[in-house]
Tab-separated table of C-alpha atoms and ligand atoms in Angstrom:
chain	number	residue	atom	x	y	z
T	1	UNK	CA	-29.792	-7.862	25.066
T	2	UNK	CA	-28.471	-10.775	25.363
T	3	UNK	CA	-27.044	-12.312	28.677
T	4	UNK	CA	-23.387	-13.279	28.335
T	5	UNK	CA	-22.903	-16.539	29.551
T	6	UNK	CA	-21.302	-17.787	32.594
T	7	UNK	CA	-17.991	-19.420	32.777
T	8	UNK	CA	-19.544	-22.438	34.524
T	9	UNK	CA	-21.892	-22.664	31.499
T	10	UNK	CA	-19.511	-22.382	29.280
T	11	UNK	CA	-17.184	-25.233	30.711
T	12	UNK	CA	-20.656	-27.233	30.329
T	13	UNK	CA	-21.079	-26.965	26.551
T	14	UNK	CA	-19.576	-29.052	23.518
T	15	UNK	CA	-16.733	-27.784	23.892
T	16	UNK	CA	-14.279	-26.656	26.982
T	17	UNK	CA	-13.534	-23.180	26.719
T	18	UNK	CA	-11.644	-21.984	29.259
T	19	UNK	CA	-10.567	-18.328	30.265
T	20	UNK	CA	-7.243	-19.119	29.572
T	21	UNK	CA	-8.167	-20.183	26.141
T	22	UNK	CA	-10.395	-17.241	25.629
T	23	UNK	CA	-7.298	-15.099	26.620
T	24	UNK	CA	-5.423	-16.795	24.276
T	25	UNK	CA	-7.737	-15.788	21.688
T	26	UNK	CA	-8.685	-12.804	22.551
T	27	UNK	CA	-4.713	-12.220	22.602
T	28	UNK	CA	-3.829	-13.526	18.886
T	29	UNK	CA	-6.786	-11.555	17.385
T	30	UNK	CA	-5.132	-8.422	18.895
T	31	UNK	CA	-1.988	-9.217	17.930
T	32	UNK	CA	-2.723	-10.325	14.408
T	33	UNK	CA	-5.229	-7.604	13.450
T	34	UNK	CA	-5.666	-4.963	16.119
T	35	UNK	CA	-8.722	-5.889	17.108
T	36	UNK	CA	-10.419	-5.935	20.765
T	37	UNK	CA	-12.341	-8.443	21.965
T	38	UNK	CA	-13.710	-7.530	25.495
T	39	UNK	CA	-14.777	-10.100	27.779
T	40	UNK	CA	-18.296	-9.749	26.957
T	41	UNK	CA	-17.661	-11.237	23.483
T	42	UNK	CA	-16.987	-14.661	24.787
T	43	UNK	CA	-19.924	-15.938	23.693
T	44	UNK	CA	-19.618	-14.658	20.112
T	45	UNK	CA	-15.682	-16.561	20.399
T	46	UNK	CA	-17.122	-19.632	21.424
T	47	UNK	CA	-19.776	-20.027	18.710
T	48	UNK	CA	-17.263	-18.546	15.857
T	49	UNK	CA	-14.758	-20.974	17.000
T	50	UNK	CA	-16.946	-24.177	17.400
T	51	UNK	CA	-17.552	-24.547	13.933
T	52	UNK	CA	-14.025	-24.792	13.216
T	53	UNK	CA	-13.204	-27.461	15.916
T	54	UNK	CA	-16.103	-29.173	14.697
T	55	UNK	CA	-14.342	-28.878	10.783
T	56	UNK	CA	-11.026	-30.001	12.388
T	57	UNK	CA	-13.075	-33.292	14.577
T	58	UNK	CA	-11.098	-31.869	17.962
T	59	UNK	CA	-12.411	-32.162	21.366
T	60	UNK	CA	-11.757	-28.553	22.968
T	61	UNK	CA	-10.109	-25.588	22.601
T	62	UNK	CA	-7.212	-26.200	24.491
T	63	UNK	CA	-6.205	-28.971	21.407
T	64	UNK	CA	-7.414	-26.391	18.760
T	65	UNK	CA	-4.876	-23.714	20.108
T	66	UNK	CA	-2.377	-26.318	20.155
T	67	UNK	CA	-2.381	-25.687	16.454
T	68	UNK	CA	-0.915	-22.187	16.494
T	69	UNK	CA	2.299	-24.221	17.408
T	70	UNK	CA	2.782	-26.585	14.444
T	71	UNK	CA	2.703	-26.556	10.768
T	72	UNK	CA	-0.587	-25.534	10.046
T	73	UNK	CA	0.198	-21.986	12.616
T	74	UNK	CA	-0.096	-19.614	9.661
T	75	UNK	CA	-3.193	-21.217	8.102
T	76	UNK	CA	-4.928	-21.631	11.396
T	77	UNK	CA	-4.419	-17.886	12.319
T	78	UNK	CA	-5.750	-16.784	9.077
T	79	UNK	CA	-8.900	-19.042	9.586
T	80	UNK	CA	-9.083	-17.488	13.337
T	81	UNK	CA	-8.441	-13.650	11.621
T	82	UNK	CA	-11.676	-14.891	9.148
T	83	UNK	CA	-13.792	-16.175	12.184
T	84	UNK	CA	-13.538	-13.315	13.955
T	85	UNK	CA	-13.752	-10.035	11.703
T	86	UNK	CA	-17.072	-8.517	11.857
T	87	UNK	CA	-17.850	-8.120	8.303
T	88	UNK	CA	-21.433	-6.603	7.979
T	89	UNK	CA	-21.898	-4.293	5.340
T	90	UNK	CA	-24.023	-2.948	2.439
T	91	UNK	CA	-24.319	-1.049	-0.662
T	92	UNK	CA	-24.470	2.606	-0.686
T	93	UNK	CA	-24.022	2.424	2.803
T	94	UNK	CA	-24.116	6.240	5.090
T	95	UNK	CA	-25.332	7.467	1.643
T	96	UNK	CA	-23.997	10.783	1.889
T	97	UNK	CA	-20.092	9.854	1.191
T	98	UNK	CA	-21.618	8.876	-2.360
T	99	UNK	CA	-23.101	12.199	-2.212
T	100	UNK	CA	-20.179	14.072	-1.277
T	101	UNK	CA	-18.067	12.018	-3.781
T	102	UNK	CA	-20.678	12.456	-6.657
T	103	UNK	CA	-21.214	16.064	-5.895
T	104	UNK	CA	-18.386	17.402	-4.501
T	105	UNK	CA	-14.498	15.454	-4.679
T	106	UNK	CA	-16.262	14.804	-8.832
T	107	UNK	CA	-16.256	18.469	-9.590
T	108	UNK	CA	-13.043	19.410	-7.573
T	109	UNK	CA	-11.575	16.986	-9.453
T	110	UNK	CA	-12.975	18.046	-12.663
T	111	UNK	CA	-11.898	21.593	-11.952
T	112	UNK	CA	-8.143	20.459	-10.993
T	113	UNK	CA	-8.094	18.439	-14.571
T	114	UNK	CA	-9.253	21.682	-15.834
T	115	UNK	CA	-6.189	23.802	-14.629
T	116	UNK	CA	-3.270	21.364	-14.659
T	117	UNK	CA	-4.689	18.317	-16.875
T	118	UNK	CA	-4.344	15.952	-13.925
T	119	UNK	CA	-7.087	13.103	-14.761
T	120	UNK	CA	-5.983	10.326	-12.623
T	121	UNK	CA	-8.103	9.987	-9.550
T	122	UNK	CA	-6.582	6.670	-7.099
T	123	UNK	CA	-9.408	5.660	-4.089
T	124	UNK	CA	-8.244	3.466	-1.273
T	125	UNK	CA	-11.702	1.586	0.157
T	126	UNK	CA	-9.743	0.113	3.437
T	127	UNK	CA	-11.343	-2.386	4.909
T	128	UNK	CA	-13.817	-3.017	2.023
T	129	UNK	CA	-15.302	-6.272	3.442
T	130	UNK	CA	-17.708	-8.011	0.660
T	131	UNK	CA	-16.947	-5.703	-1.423
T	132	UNK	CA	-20.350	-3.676	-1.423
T	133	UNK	CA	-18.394	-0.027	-0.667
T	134	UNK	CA	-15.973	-0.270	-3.458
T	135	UNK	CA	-18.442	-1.278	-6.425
T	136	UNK	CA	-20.575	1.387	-4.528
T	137	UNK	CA	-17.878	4.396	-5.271
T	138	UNK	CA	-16.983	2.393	-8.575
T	139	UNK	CA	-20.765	2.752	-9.671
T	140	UNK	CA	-20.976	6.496	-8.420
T	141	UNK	CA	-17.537	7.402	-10.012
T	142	UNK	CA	-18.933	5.717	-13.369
T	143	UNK	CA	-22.097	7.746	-13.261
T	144	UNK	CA	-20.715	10.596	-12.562
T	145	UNK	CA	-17.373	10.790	-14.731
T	146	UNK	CA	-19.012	8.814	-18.067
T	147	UNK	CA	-17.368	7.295	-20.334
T	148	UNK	CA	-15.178	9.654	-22.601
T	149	UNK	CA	-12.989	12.465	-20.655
T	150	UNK	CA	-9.909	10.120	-20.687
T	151	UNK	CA	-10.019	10.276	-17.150
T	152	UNK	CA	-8.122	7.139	-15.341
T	153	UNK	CA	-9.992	6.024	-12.121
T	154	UNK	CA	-9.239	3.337	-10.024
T	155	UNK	CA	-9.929	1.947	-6.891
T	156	UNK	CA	-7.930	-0.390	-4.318
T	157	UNK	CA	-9.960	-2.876	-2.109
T	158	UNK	CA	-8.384	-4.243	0.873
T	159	UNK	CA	-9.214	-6.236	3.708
T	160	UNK	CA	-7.479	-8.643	5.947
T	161	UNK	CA	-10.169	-11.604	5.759
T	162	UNK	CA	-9.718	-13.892	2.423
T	163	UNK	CA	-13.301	-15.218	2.692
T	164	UNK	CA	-14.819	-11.459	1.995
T	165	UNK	CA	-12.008	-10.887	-0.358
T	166	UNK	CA	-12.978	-13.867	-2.493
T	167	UNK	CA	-16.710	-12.962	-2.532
T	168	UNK	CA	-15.829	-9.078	-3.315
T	169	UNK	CA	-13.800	-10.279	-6.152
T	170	UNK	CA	-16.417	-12.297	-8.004
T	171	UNK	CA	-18.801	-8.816	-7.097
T	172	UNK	CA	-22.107	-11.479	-7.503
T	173	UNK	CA	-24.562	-10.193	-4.398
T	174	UNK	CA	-28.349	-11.579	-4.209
T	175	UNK	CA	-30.903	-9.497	-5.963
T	176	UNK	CA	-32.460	-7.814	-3.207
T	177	UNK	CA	-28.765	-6.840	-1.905
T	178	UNK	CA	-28.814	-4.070	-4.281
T	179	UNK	CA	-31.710	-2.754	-3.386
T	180	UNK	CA	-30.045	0.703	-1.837
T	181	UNK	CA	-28.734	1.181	-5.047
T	182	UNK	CA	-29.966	4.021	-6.944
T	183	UNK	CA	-32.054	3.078	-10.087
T	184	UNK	CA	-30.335	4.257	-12.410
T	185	UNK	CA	-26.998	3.196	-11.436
T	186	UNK	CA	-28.205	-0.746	-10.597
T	187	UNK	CA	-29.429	-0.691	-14.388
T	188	UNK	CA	-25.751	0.890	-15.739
T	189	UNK	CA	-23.542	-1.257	-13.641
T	190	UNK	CA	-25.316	-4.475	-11.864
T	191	UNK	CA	-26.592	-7.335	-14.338
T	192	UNK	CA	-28.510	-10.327	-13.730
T	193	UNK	CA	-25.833	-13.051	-12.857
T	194	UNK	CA	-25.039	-15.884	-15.800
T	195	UNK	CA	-24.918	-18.541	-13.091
T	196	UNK	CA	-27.658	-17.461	-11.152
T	197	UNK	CA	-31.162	-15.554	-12.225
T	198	UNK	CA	-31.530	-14.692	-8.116
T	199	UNK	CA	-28.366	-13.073	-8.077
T	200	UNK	CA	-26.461	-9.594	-9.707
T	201	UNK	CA	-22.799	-8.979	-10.322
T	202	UNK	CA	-21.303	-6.236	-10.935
T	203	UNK	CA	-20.481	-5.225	-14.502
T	204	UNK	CA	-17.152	-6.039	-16.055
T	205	UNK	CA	-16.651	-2.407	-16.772
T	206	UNK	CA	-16.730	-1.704	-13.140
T	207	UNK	CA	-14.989	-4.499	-11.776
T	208	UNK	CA	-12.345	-3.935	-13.825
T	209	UNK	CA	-11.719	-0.542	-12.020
T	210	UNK	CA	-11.288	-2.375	-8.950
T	211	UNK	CA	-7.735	-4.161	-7.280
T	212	UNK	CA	-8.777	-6.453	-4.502
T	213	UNK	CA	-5.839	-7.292	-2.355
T	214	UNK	CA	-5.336	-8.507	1.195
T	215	UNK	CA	-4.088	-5.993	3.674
T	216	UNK	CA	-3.426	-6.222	7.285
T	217	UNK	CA	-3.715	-2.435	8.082
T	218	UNK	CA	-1.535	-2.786	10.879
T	219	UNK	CA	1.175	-4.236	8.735
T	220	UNK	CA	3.093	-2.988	5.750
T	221	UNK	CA	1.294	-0.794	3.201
T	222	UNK	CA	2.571	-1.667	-0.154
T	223	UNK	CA	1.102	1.054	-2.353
T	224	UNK	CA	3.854	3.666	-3.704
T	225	UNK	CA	1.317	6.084	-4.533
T	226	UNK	CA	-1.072	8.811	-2.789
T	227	UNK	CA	-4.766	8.655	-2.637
T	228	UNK	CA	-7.394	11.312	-3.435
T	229	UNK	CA	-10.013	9.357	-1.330
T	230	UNK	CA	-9.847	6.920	1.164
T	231	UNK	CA	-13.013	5.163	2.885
T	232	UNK	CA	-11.993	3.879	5.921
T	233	UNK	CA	-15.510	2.831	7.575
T	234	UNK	CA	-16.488	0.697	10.118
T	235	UNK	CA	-13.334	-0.538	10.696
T	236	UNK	CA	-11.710	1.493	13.090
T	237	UNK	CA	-14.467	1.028	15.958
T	238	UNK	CA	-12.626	-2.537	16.343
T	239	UNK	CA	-9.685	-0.844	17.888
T	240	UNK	CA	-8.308	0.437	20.821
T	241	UNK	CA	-7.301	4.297	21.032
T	242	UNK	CA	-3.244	4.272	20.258
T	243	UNK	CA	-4.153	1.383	17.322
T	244	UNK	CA	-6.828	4.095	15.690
T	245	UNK	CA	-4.957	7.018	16.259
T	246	UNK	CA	-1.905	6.012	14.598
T	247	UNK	CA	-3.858	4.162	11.876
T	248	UNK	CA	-5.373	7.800	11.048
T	249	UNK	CA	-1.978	9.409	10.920
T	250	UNK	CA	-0.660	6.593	8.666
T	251	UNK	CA	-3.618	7.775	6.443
T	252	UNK	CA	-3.060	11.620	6.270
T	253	UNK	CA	0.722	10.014	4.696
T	254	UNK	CA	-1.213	8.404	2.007
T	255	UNK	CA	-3.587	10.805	1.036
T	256	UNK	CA	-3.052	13.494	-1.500
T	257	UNK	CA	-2.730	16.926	-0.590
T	258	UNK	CA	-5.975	17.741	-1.612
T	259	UNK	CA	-7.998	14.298	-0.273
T	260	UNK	CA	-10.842	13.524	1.590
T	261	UNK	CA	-10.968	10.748	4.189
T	262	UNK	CA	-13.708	9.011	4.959
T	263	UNK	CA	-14.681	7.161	8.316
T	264	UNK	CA	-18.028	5.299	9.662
T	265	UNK	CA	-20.627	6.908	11.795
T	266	UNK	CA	-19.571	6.122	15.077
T	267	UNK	CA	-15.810	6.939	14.227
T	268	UNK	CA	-14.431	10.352	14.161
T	269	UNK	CA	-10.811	12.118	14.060
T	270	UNK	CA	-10.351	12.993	18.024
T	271	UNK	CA	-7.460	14.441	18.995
T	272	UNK	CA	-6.913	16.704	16.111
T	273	UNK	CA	-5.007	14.647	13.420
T	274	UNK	CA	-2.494	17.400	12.114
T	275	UNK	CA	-3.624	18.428	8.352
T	276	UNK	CA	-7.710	16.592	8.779
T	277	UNK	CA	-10.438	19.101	9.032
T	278	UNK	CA	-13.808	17.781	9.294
T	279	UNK	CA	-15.913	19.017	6.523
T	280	UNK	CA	-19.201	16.920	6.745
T	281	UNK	CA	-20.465	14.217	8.589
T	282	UNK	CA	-17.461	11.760	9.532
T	283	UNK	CA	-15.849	13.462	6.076
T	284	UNK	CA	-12.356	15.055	6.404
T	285	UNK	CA	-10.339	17.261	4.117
T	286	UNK	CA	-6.689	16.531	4.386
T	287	UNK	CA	-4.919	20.039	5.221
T	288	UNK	CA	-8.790	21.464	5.038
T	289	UNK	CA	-8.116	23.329	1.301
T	290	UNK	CA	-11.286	25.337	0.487
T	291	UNK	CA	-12.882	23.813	-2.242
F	1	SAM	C1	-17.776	-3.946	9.468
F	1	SAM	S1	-16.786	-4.227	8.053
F	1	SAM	C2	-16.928	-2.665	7.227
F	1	SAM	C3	-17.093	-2.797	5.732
F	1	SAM	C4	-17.262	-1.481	4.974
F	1	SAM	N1	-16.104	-0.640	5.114
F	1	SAM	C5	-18.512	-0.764	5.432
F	1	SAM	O1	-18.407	0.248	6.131
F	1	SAM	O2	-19.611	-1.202	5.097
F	1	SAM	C6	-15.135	-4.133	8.764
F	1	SAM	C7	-14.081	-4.819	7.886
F	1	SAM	O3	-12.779	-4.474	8.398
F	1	SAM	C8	-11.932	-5.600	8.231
F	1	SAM	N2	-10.783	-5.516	9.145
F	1	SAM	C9	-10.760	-5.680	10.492
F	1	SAM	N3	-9.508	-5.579	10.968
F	1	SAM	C10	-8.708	-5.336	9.893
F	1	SAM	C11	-7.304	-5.134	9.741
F	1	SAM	N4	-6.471	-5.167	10.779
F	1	SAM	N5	-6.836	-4.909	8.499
F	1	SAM	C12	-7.669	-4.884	7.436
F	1	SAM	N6	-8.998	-5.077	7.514
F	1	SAM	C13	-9.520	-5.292	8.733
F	1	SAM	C14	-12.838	-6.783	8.527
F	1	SAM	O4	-12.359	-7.993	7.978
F	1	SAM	C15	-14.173	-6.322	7.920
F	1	SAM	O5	-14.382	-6.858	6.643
């Protein structure tokens, strides 16, 4: 592992960080998107935040914070929110939610169109980084729904960092990113790119199932409707306790009576969230219907 560095040796590099200023930052990335940066992430600040001193030509970070106070405030905590979200991510990542959605939430949902003629299915991927997870679930709900049916599928993409937004949008990965892909569904749905013969993109059937919007989950949530899924993964291990818990309960409010909710590996409901029953790994039904 490596060894955080010391104060002193961090006063001794390009540029002065101090604890104050690490404070500061740690501070306005709480405040701005809920997440925790412990002490032992200093190092991770300092290189994250020297490239954009360097970009701006200042000489430490006690000018650079100096910019939170002036005109450029708003765009300089957006570039801070970009610098600092962990964004890591991949396609057909913790493979069994596709499963589950494929083999399960499909034919629940199949069997509900069946009795009352509902065919609209709305997903919510929060926190959908590069996009991989939502043309992940677009490509599985593709597959798995086909073309004719009338059903009306759509998915909502959100995350609070524009740079990932921008890349998700244009859906254009290198080749071997879509290597988790199941073969079938990376010849349906993922083409070689026009601009690029080492890159896919996503097809324009499946993008256009797919609403990429920036969301601060901690802020307002604009959407009138419910959701029958919502992937929430990876996201939530960024924040403390209180800032998870209520983010969960906010969820159970937006999903559908009969939804699934889906969180990463290391995250689970604690605490009993009224109406979430777990039924799989890190998989939970909202009011636990059996289906
Ligand atoms: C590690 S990625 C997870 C991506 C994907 N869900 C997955 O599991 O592969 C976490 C994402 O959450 C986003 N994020 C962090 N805080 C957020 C917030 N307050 N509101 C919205 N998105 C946030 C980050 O920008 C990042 O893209």
């Amino acid at each position: 592992m490596a060894k955080a560095a010391s104060k002193t040796e961090m006063e001794s590099r390009e540029f002065r960080m101090r604890d104050s200023d690490f404070r500061t930052i740690a501070d306005a990335i709480y405040t701005h998107a809920g997440i925790v940066i412990g002490d032992h992430k200093r190092e991770l600040v300092y290189s994250r935040m020297a490239r954009r001193l360097r970009q701006l030509g200042l000489a430490n970070f006690e000018t650079y914070l100096g910019r939170f106070d002036g005109p450029h405030g708003a765009e300089e905590r957006d570039h801070l929110i970009n610098a600092l979200t962990t964004n890591h991510t991949h396609f057909f990542r913790e493979s069994h939610h596709f499963e589950h959605v494929r083999d399960i939430a499909v034919k629940h949902w199949q069997a509900r169109a069946a009795k009352t003629g509902d065919r609209r299915i709305r997903i919510w991927s929060a926190g959908c980084s590069s996009g991989e997870e939502p043309y992940s679930l677009a490509a599985t709900l593709a597959e798995a729904l086909g073309q004719g049916g009338g059903w009306d599928w759509r998915i909502l993409a959100t995350d609070i960092d524009t740079n990932v937004l921008a890349h998700a949008k244009r859906g254009e990965y290198p080749v071997g990113a879509v290597r988790d892909v199941p073969k079938t569904l990376q010849r349906n749905h993922f083409q070689p790119s026009a601009r690029d013969g080492a890159m896919v993109r996503a097809s324009a059937a499946i993008r256009s199932r797919i609403t990429f919007n920036r969301l601060n989950l901690h802020g307002d949530w604009p959407m009138k409707g419910q959701f029958d899924l919502i992937f929430c993964r990876n996201v939530t291990i960024y924040f403390d306790g209180p800032t998870k818990n209520r983010l969960v309960k906010r969820f159970t409010e937006s999903l559908k009576p009969d939804g699934w909710l889906y969180l990463g590996h290391s995250e689970s409901v604690l605490g009993g969230t009224a109406g979430l029953h777990p039924v799989g790994r890190t998989i939970y039904s909202f009011k636990g219907e059996a289906r």
